[in-house]
């Protein structure tokens, strides 16, 4: 935990000309702020000066309108990796397949591939199914059964071309008609003629009489191949584009979400306490420890020995964190029932439990009496001594002056002064901002 | 089951005092033991009543699935029946003799659960950024979409006829000289035990979920999404996990349902009414509370499918209603009693009959708290 670097070349947190606008209102304007590692930096200023806005910017709740926030020299964003693209493409492919299934009429596809195989009574094989699948996309004629009779039908089952009592006869008719349809697609000559198929080797009479089929029907069947493929590809493409673009858009929007910032090593407390008030005190800290507990859903469901050890270890750490802030006696109380000051300390314990290197404390001493505030100042110093850097917003001046290494003063969204406590105390602009200086 | 209880240190302090402490802490084991012995003692469970109670267990599983979403994670889900339906239909497609797959019940159930979990993810991923009412509308719409799709894909799902016959579990499997398929078909107690076993497994899983990292994350996201995110929890991921788990368990319930009826029934069996019924059961019993959810189902569904028919036949036997007037039959008043009961519970016990420790604290915050 001790990581007291000397004169750090890059500060732990580097806020560079950050501006936050809400509509026409400028909440923070061109804020520069450096927080060196191992220090306590305070952000003070009158109410509405933009301190919490600056905090929200650092912790990823707001995205600055301009400027950048760097933590250890890196921007606090999820990195754009090949995995991002791959994931988006995978989602896109899935959407594409869904769209394609809808476009080629999955109901008829199913009938053609799965049910027709059962109807003709052949044993189901994967290769047979694949053959029928190809047949569907080639719009080939197929054989179906209805009311005990065999029917020669179009692949999607919407056209019935012939009805035969005998399966063998139906097959012959199918092949003959199929040859006619294929001839229409590719031109005669490349495929056996219908009459070729329908003749015996010894040149005797045709095996079956071909039923009369309208020319338009044959034309339609010949065109069906390109139509169904066209629909399938179009659906696939549309789904692919939509799915990929959508995934990337969502990724972009969540790029700077608070949990990304928290995982980078910045944790915070809130001005209006945001505990999980119906959970127990211990559980609150355990939520803070969430990321340090390894294991997924299955080890949890099976409750493997390793999972038990990990949970027990997390509990030990949580208890240690509670001891650190002085709440170990209240571990099993409901967080919402704690007195106000204890809730603030619990928030600090929870934030520390995340293993953060930088902790943002938003008015931790609000509503405390001088003696409690003094205790809190001691706690802040002990946090620093653990090797955790602190950025503090506080109104209790004796706390600020006692603990801070550096102080930055904000007024109306702009930084009006920065320096050691002694420097800031003497600064005329600061005095003016606090006491009013119109006169 | 018995050996795998959470270690004492990890369970929050109940009050183990007094002779009833054991029962209060280990209510699952006691209930399980009673239910396991019941069919051997009560012969009626070998008849129609057995089927009704099996149905009740299946509803319990479904309600526990919904509880993951609504209770733990606080996401309003009005379409749980659609996942129930998807589970039932996938199982049926994989097992009915009409289709060439005809794989065993266990394998089919595993696939069905995976499919429903995947469907849950697919529904969740684009809609998780919606909050409260909007998510409720999406899930409501999804439920209708699934119902209509099941109805319209006639070649696949058999349309309004549904898919049947779904063979009983263990069809064709002979174990120690017992033809399991036949036994399942003849004696409803086999299904009773299968459903009870599944329910016990789901309850155990839920118990572990509650005391695990993921379970805490779910509750944290429900209570304060922003604060949870500030602790490094990815709210998206947690909600997706909730969606997937809830859908998977609902799918399991669907599998059992289709197998026990030996048909998927028609798609209207998976409509909005069923979703709402289950939601009411969860709310009545206590959001986020396992015993509460089970009690809620036992009361609501038990009332509807066990008590109401029984009362009807009793009234008929007493011959007080020779003309068959609907206001003199018990079922005629079913929904009215339902409504009144719900209103009363919401008025006097908004946290449910057996509230979860967490939610009770949330609802009474500021009132009796601090």
PDB file of N, CA and C in Angstrom, chain B residues 2 5-6 8 21-31 207:
ATOM      1  N   UNK B   2     -28.806 -30.817   2.023  1.00  0.00           N
ATOM      2  CA  UNK B   2     -28.682 -30.467   3.428  1.00  0.00           C
ATOM      3  C   UNK B   2     -27.274 -30.043   3.794  1.00  0.00           C
ATOM      4  N   UNK B   5     -25.420 -25.929   3.142  1.00  0.00           N
ATOM      5  CA  UNK B   5     -25.917 -24.645   3.634  1.00  0.00           C
ATOM      6  C   UNK B   5     -24.778 -23.642   3.741  1.00  0.00           C
ATOM      7  N   UNK B   6     -25.135 -22.376   3.702  1.00  0.00           N
ATOM      8  CA  UNK B   6     -24.118 -21.342   3.818  1.00  0.00           C
ATOM      9  C   UNK B   6     -23.466 -21.440   5.185  1.00  0.00           C
ATOM     10  N   UNK B   8     -22.078 -20.458   8.761  1.00  0.00           N
ATOM     11  CA  UNK B   8     -22.785 -19.609   9.718  1.00  0.00           C
ATOM     12  C   UNK B   8     -22.333 -18.168   9.674  1.00  0.00           C
ATOM     13  N   UNK B  21     -36.361 -21.396  16.550  1.00  0.00           N
ATOM     14  CA  UNK B  21     -35.278 -20.778  15.799  1.00  0.00           C
ATOM     15  C   UNK B  21     -34.801 -21.662  14.660  1.00  0.00           C
ATOM     16  N   UNK B  22     -34.673 -22.954  14.958  1.00  0.00           N
ATOM     17  CA  UNK B  22     -34.196 -23.865  13.922  1.00  0.00           C
ATOM     18  C   UNK B  22     -35.140 -23.872  12.738  1.00  0.00           C
ATOM     19  N   UNK B  23     -36.450 -23.921  13.042  1.00  0.00           N
ATOM     20  CA  UNK B  23     -37.441 -23.952  11.974  1.00  0.00           C
ATOM     21  C   UNK B  23     -37.383 -22.674  11.149  1.00  0.00           C
ATOM     22  N   UNK B  24     -37.208 -21.558  11.826  1.00  0.00           N
ATOM     23  CA  UNK B  24     -37.205 -20.287  11.115  1.00  0.00           C
ATOM     24  C   UNK B  24     -35.996 -20.188  10.191  1.00  0.00           C
ATOM     25  N   UNK B  25     -34.876 -20.711  10.697  1.00  0.00           N
ATOM     26  CA  UNK B  25     -33.667 -20.601   9.896  1.00  0.00           C
ATOM     27  C   UNK B  25     -33.630 -21.603   8.766  1.00  0.00           C
ATOM     28  N   UNK B  26     -34.135 -22.771   9.046  1.00  0.00           N
ATOM     29  CA  UNK B  26     -34.044 -23.838   8.052  1.00  0.00           C
ATOM     30  C   UNK B  26     -35.414 -24.175   7.495  1.00  0.00           C
ATOM     31  N   UNK B  27     -36.213 -23.149   7.221  1.00  0.00           N
ATOM     32  CA  UNK B  27     -37.575 -23.412   6.773  1.00  0.00           C
ATOM     33  C   UNK B  27     -37.584 -24.228   5.489  1.00  0.00           C
ATOM     34  N   UNK B  28     -36.550 -24.042   4.658  1.00  0.00           N
ATOM     35  CA  UNK B  28     -36.555 -24.770   3.382  1.00  0.00           C
ATOM     36  C   UNK B  28     -36.507 -26.266   3.625  1.00  0.00           C
ATOM     37  N   UNK B  29     -35.591 -26.655   4.537  1.00  0.00           N
ATOM     38  CA  UNK B  29     -35.404 -28.084   4.769  1.00  0.00           C
ATOM     39  C   UNK B  29     -36.667 -28.708   5.328  1.00  0.00           C
ATOM     40  N   UNK B  30     -37.279 -27.981   6.271  1.00  0.00           N
ATOM     41  CA  UNK B  30     -38.492 -28.514   6.883  1.00  0.00           C
ATOM     42  C   UNK B  30     -39.583 -28.667   5.835  1.00  0.00           C
ATOM     43  N   UNK B  31     -39.779 -27.609   5.034  1.00  0.00           N
ATOM     44  CA  UNK B  31     -40.817 -27.667   4.002  1.00  0.00           C
ATOM     45  C   UNK B  31     -40.519 -28.779   3.011  1.00  0.00           C
ATOM     46  N   UNK B 207     -30.705 -18.956  -2.991  1.00  0.00           N
ATOM     47  CA  UNK B 207     -30.102 -18.681  -1.682  1.00  0.00           C
ATOM     48  C   UNK B 207     -28.635 -18.307  -1.844  1.00  0.00           C
TER      49      UNK B 207
END
